[in-house]
Amino acid sequence: PEISVKGIPDPHKVREIVSQAQDEAIEKSRVVKIDSENQ
């Protein structure tokens, strides 16, 4: 049982990682918009 439990990530950590990834994606899309507007 321990081995299979180790394979499952902590839901709280997963939520943190997902929200961080979303924030990074939003920042990147903002930067891309600014770059295309400047050109």
mmCIF file of C-alpha atoms in Angstrom:
data_model
loop_
_atom_site.group_PDB
_atom_site.id
_atom_site.type_symbol
_atom_site.label_atom_id
_atom_site.label_comp_id
_atom_site.label_asym_id
_atom_site.label_seq_id
_atom_site.Cartn_x
_atom_site.Cartn_y
_atom_site.Cartn_z
ATOM 1 C CA PRO A 1 0.000 0.000 0.000
ATOM 2 C CA GLU A 2 2.798 2.448 0.854
ATOM 3 C CA ILE A 3 4.310 2.252 -2.638
ATOM 4 C CA SER A 4 1.000 3.043 -4.367
ATOM 5 C CA VAL A 5 0.335 5.917 -1.934
ATOM 6 C CA LYS A 6 3.746 7.414 -2.731
ATOM 7 C CA GLY A 7 2.795 7.447 -6.407
ATOM 8 C CA ILE A 8 -0.224 9.661 -5.698
ATOM 9 C CA PRO A 9 0.760 13.354 -5.384
ATOM 10 C CA ASP A 10 -0.579 15.475 -2.528
ATOM 11 C CA PRO A 11 -3.790 17.188 -3.772
ATOM 12 C CA HIS A 12 -2.854 20.439 -2.029
ATOM 13 C CA LYS A 13 0.554 20.505 -3.726
ATOM 14 C CA VAL A 14 -1.032 19.662 -7.065
ATOM 15 C CA ARG A 15 -3.455 22.570 -6.688
ATOM 16 C CA GLU A 16 -0.550 24.906 -5.886
ATOM 17 C CA ILE A 17 1.428 23.731 -8.930
ATOM 18 C CA VAL A 18 -1.613 24.056 -11.202
ATOM 19 C CA SER A 19 -2.381 27.591 -10.020
ATOM 20 C CA GLN A 20 1.288 28.553 -10.454
ATOM 21 C CA ALA A 21 1.310 27.141 -13.989
ATOM 22 C CA GLN A 22 -1.883 29.070 -14.810
ATOM 23 C CA ASP A 23 -0.365 32.299 -13.455
ATOM 24 C CA GLU A 24 2.764 31.761 -15.558
ATOM 25 C CA ALA A 25 0.668 31.073 -18.675
ATOM 26 C CA ILE A 26 -1.333 34.280 -18.090
ATOM 27 C CA GLU A 27 1.873 36.298 -17.642
ATOM 28 C CA LYS A 28 3.349 34.817 -20.845
ATOM 29 C CA SER A 29 0.221 35.577 -22.875
ATOM 30 C CA ARG A 30 0.272 39.163 -21.532
ATOM 31 C CA VAL A 31 3.908 39.578 -22.567
ATOM 32 C CA VAL A 32 3.141 38.188 -26.029
ATOM 33 C CA LYS A 33 0.257 40.643 -26.420
ATOM 34 C CA ILE A 34 2.499 43.574 -25.444
ATOM 35 C CA ASP A 35 5.243 42.429 -27.838
ATOM 36 C CA SER A 36 2.838 42.112 -30.784
ATOM 37 C CA GLU A 37 1.334 45.540 -30.019
ATOM 38 C CA ASN A 38 4.785 47.174 -29.927
ATOM 39 C CA GLN A 39 5.601 45.773 -33.370
#
